[in-house]
PDB file of C-alpha atoms in Angstrom:
ATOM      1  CA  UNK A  27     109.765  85.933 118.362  1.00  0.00           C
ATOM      2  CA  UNK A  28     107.215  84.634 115.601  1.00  0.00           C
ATOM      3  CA  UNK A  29     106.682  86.838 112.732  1.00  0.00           C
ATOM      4  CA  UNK A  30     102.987  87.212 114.189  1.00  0.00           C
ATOM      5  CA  UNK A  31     104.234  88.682 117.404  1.00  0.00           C
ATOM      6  CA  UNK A  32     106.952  90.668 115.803  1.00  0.00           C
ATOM      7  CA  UNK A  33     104.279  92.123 113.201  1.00  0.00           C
ATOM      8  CA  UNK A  34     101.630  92.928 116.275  1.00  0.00           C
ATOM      9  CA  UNK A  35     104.580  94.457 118.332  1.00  0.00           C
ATOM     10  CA  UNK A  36     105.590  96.784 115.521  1.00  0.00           C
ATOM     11  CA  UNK A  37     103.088  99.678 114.807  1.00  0.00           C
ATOM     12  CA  UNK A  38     105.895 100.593 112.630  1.00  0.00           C
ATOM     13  CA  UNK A  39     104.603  97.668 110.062  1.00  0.00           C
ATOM     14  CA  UNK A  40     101.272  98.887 110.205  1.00  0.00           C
ATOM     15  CA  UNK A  41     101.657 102.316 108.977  1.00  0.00           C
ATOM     16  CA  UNK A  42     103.928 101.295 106.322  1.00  0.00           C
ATOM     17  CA  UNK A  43     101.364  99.465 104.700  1.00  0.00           C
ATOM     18  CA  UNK A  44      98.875 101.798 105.562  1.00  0.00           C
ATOM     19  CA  UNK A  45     100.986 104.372 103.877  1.00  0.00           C
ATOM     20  CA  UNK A  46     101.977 101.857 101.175  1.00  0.00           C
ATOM     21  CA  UNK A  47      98.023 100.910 100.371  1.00  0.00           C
ATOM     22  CA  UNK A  48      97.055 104.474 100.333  1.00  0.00           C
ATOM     23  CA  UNK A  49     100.118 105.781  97.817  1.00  0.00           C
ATOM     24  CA  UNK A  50      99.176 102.837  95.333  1.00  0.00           C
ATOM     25  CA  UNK A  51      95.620 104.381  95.897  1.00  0.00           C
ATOM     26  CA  UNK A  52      96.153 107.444  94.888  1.00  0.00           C
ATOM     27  CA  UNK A  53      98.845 106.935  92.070  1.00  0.00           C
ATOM     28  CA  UNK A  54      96.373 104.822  90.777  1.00  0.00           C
ATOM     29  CA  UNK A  55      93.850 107.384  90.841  1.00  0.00           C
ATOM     30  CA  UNK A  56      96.612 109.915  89.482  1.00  0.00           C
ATOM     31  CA  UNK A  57      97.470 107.709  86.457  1.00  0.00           C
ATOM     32  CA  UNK A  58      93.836 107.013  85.712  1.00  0.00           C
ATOM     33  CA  UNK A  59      92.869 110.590  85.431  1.00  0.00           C
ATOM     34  CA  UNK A  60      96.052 111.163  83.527  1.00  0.00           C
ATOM     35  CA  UNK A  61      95.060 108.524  80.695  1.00  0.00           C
ATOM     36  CA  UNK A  62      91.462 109.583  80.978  1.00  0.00           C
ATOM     37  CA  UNK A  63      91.764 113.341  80.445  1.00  0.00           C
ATOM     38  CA  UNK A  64      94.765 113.189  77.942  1.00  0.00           C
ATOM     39  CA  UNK A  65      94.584 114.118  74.140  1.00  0.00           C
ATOM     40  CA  UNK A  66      91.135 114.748  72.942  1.00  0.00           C
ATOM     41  CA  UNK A  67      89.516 112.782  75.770  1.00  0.00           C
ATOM     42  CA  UNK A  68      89.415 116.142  78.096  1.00  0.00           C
ATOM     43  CA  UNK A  69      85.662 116.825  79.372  1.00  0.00           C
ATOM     44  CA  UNK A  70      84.233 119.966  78.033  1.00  0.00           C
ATOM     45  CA  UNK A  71      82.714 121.024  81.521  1.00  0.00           C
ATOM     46  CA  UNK A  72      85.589 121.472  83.789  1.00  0.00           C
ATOM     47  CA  UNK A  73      88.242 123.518  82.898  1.00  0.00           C
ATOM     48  CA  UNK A  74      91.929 122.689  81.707  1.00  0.00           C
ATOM     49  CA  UNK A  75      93.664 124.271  84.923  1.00  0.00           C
ATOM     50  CA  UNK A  76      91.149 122.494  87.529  1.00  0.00           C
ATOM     51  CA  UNK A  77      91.699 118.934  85.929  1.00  0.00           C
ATOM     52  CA  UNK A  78      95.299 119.838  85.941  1.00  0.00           C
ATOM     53  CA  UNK A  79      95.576 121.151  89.851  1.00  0.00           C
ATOM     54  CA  UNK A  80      93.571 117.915  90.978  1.00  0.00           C
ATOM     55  CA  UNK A  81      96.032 115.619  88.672  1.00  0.00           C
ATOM     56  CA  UNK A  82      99.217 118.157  90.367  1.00  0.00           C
ATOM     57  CA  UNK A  83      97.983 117.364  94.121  1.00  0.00           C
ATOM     58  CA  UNK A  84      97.029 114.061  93.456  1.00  0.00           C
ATOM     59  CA  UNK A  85     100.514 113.354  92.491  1.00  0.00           C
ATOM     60  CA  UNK A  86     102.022 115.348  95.544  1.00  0.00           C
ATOM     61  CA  UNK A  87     100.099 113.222  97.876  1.00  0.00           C
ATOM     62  CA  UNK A  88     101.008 109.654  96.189  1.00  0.00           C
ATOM     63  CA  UNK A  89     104.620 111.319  96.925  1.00  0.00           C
ATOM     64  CA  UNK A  90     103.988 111.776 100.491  1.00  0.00           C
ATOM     65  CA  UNK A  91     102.264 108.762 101.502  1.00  0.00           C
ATOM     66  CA  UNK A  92     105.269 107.023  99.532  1.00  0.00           C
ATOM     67  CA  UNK A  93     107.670 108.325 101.720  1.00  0.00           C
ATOM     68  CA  UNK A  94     105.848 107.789 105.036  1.00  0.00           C
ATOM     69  CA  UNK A  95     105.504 104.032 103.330  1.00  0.00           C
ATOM     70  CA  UNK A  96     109.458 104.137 102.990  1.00  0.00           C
ATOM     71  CA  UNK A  97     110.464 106.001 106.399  1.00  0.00           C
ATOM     72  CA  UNK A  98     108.378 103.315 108.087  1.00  0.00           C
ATOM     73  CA  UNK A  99     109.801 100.383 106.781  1.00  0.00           C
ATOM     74  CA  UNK A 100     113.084 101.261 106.879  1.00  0.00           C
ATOM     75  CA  UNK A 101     112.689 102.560 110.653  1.00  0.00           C
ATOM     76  CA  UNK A 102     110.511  99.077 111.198  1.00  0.00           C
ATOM     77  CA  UNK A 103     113.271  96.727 113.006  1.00  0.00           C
ATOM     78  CA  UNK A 104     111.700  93.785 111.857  1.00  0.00           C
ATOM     79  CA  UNK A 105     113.171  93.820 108.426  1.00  0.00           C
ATOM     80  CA  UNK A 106     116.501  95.684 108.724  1.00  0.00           C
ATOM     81  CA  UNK A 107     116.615  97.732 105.826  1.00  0.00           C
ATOM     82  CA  UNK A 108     118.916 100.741 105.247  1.00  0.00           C
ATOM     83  CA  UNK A 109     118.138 103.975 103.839  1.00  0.00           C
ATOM     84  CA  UNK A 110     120.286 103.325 100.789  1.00  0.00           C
ATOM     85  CA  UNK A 111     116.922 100.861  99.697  1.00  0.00           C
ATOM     86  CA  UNK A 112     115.124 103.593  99.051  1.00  0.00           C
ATOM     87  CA  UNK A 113     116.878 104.861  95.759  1.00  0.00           C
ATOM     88  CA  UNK A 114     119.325 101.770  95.195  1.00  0.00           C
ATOM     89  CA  UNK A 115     116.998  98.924  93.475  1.00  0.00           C
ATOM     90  CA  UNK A 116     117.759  94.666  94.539  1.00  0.00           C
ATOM     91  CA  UNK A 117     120.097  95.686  96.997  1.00  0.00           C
ATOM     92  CA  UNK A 118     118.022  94.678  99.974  1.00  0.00           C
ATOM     93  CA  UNK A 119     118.761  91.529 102.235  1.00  0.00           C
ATOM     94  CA  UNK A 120     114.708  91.104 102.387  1.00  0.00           C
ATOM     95  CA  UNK A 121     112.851  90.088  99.614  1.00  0.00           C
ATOM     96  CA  UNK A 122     115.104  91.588  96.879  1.00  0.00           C
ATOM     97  CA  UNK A 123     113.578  91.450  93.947  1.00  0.00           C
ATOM     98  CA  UNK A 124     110.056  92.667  95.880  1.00  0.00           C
ATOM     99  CA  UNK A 125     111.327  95.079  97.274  1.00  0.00           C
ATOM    100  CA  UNK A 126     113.567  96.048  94.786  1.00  0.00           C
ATOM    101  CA  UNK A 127     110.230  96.690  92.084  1.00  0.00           C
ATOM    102  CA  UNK A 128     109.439  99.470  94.803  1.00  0.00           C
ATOM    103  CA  UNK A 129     112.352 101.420  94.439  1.00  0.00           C
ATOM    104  CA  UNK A 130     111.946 101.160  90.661  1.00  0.00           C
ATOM    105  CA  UNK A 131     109.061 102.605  91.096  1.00  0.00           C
ATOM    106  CA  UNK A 132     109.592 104.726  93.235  1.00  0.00           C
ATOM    107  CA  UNK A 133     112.826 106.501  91.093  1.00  0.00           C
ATOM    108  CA  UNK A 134     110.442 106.624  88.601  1.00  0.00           C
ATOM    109  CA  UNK A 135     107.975 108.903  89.920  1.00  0.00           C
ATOM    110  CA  UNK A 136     111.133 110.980  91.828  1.00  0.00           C
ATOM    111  CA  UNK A 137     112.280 111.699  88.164  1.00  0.00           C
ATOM    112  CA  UNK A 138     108.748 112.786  86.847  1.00  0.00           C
ATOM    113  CA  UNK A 139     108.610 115.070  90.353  1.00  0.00           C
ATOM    114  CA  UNK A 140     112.222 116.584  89.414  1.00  0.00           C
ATOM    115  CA  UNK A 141     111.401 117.030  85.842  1.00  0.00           C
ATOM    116  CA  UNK A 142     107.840 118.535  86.426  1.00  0.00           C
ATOM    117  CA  UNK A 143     109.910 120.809  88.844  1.00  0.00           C
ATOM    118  CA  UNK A 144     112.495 122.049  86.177  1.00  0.00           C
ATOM    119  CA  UNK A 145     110.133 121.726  83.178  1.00  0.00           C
ATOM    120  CA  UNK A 146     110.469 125.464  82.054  1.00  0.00           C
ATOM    121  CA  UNK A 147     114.013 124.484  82.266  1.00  0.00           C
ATOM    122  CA  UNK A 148     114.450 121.332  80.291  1.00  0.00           C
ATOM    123  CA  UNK A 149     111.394 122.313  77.734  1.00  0.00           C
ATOM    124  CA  UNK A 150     108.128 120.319  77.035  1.00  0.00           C
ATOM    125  CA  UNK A 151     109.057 117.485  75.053  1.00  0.00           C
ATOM    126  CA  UNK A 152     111.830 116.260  77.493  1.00  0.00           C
ATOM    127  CA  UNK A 153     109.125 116.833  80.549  1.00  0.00           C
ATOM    128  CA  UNK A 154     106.612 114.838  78.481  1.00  0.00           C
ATOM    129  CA  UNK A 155     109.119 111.948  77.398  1.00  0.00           C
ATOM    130  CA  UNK A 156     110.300 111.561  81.204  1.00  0.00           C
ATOM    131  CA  UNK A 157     106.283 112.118  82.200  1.00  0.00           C
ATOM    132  CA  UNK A 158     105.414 109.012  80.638  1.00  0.00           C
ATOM    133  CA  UNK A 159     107.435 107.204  83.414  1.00  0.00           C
ATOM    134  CA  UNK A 160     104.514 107.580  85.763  1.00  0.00           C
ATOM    135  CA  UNK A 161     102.371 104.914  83.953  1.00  0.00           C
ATOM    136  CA  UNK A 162     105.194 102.481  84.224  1.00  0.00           C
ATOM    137  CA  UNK A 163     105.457 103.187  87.647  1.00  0.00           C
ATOM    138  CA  UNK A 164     101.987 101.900  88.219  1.00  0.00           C
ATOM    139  CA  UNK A 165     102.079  98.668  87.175  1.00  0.00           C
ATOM    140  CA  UNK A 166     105.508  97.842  89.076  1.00  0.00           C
ATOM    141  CA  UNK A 167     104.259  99.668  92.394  1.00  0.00           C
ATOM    142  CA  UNK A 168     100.916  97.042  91.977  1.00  0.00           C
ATOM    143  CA  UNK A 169     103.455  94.201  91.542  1.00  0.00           C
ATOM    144  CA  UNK A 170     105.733  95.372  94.414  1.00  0.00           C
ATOM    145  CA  UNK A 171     102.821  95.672  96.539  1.00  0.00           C
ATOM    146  CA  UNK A 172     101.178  92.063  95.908  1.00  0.00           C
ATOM    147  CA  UNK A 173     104.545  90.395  95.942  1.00  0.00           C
ATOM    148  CA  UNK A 174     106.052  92.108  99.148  1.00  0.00           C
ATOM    149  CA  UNK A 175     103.196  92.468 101.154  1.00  0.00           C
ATOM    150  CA  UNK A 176     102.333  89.945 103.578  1.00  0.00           C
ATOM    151  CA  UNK A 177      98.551  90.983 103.657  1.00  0.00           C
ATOM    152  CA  UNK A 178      97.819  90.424  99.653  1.00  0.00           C
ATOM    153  CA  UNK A 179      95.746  87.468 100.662  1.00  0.00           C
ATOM    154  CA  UNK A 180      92.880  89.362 103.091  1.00  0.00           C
ATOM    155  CA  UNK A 181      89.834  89.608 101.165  1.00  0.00           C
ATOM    156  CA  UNK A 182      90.282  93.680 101.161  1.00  0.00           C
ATOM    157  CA  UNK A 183      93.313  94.134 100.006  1.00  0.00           C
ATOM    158  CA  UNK A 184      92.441  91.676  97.018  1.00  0.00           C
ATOM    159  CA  UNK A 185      89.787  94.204  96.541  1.00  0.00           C
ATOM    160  CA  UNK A 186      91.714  96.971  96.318  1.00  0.00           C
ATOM    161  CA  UNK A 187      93.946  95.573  93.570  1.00  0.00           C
ATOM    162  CA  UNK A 188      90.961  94.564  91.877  1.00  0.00           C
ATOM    163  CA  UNK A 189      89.768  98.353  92.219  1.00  0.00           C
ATOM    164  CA  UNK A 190      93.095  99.550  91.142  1.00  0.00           C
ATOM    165  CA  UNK A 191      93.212  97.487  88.246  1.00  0.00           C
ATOM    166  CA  UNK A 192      89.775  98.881  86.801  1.00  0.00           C
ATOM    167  CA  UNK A 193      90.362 102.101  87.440  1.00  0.00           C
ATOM    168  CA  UNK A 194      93.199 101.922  84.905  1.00  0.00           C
ATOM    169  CA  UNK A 195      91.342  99.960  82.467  1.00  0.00           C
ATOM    170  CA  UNK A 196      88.351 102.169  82.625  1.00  0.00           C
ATOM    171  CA  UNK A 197      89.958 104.966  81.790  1.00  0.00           C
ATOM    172  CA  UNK A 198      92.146 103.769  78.867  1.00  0.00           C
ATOM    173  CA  UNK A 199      89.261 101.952  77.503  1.00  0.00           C
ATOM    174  CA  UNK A 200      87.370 105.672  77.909  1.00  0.00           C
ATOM    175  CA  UNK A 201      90.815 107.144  75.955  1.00  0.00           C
ATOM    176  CA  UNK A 202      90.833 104.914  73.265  1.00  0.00           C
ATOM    177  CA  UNK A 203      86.853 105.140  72.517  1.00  0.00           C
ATOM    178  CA  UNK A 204      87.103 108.963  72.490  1.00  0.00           C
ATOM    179  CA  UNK A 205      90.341 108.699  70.336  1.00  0.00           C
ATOM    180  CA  UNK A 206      88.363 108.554  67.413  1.00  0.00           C
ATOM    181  CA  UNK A 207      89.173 107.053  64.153  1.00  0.00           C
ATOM    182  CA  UNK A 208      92.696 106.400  62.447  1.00  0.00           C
ATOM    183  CA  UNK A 209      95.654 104.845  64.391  1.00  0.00           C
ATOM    184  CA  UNK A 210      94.339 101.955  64.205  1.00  0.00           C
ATOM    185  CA  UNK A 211      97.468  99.890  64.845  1.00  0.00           C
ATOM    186  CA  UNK A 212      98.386 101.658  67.861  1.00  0.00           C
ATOM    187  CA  UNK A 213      94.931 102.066  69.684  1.00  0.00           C
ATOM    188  CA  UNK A 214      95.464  98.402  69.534  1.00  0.00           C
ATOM    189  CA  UNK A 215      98.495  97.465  70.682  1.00  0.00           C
ATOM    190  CA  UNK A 216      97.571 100.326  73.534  1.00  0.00           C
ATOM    191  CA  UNK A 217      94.326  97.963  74.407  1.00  0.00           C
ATOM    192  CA  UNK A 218      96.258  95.168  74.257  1.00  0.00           C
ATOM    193  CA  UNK A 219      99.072  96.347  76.895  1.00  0.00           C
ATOM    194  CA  UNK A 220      96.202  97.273  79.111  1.00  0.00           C
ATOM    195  CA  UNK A 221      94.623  93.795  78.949  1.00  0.00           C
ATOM    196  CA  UNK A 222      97.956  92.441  79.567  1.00  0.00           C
ATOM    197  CA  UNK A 223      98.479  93.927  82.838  1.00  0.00           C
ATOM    198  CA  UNK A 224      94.891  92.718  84.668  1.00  0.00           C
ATOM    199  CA  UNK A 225      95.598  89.741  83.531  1.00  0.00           C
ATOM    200  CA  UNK A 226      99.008  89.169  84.278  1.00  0.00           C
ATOM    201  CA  UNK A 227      98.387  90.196  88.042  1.00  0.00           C
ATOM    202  CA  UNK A 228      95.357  87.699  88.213  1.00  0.00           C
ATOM    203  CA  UNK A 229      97.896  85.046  86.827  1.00  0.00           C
ATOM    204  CA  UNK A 230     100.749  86.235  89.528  1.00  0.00           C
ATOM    205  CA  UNK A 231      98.077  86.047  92.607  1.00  0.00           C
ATOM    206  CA  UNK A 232      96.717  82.742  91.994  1.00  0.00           C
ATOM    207  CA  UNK A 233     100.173  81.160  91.439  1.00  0.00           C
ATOM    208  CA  UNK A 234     101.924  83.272  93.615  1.00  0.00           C
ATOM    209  CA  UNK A 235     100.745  84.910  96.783  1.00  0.00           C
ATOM    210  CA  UNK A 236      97.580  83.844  97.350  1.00  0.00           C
ATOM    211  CA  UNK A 237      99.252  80.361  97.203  1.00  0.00           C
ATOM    212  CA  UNK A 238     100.622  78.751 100.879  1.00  0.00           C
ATOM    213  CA  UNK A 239     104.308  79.118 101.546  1.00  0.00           C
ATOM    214  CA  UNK A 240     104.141  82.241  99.537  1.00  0.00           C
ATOM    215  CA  UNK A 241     106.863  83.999 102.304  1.00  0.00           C
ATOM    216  CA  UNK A 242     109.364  81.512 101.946  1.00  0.00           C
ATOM    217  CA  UNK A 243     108.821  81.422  97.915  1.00  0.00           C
ATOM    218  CA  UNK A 244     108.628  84.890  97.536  1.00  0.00           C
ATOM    219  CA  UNK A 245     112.748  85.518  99.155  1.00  0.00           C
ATOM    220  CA  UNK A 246     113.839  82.302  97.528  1.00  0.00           C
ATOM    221  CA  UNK A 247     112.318  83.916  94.362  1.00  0.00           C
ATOM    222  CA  UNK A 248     114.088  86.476  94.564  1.00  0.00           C
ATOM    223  CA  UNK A 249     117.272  85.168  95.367  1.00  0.00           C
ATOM    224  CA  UNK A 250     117.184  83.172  92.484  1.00  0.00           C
ATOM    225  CA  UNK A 251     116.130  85.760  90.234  1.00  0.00           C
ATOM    226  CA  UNK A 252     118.710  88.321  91.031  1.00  0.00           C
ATOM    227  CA  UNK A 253     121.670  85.432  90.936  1.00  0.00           C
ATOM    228  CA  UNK A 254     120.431  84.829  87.743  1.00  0.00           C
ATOM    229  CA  UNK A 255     120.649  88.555  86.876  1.00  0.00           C
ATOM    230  CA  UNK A 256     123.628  89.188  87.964  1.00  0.00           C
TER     231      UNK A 256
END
């Protein structure tokens, strides 16, 4: 079976990346309003506990479209992954190292949504260090979803990314004008790490998956890489 027919046969594929597209979506959307709304940045119209209930259930529902993504592709026979993937990073036979970025991810926001849960437990400042974990989350879901998926080249999922990526950049851009003055050193390295990311994703899809052969590169990548590693 070609990996055409096997993709068309499995519905199972389909919904993973449906599920996949939608989580990156919304975490997107969940980290943007984070960065937006944080510090002195807060609009003066809507109140503190509505911005905070939309950022809670926007978070809930990046979790459950993550784990219809997961359940999905791990139930897909086409790739043969066991459930172990899911929390275990680079242990996968399949694109690795792809793969592998998801999980990261993936733990990442499963510690903010166990810390958020026990926050009057382990205090403020130990909920806000582990908090900060969802904006690196972002940026490795974006790269686990350009480098695994098979689809990164259609015009519309190109889109998305692009969509995702100035959502982000919008709203730190919006945080760091309404920072105000001082910290001058800092609201520039923070501009800097934001630039970094758009363009290091630009760099990654024209020399990487929007290139031919990218499925064959993409698990000999990762091979390499994790030999290397290891």
């Amino acid at each position: 079976m070609t990996t055409a027919t096997a993709l068309a046969a499995s519905p199972l594929w389909y919904a993973s990346r449906a599920g996949g597209t939608i989580a990156l979506l919304l975490l997107t959307a969940t980290v943007a309003l984070g960065i937006a709304i944080g510090g002195k940045a807060r609009p003066r119209r809507i109140g503190r506990f509505e911005i905070g209930l939309l950022h809670r259930n926007l978070a809930v529902l990046t979790l459950a479209f993550l784990a219809l993504h997961i359940a999905t592709a791990i139930t897909d026979p086409y790739v043969h992954l066991s459930w172990a993937v899911s929390v275990v990073p680079f242990g996968a036979s399949y694109r690795p190292l792809w793969l592998g970025l998801g999980t990261v991810a993936f733990d990442l926001l499963l510690a903010v949504a166990i810390t958020s849960a026990l926050r009057l437990r382990i205090g403020q400042e130990r909920w806000k260090a582990v908090h900060w974990l969802a904006y690196a989350a972002w940026p490795i879901g974006l790269f686990h979803a350009a480098g695994t998926g098979s689809d990164t080249r259609l015009p519309l999922q190109l889109w998305l990314y692009a969509v995702c990526l100035a959502a982000v950049a919008a709203a730190a851009g919006w945080r760091l004008y309404r920072a105000g003055p001082g910290h001058i050193a800092a609201r520039l390295s923070a501009g800097l790490l934001v630039l970094a990311v758009p363009l290091l994703a630009t760099a990654f899809l024209a020399t990487g998956p929007l290139q031919p052969g990218w499925s064959h590169r993409a698990a000999a990548l990762s091979v390499s890489a994790l030999g290397g590693i290891r």
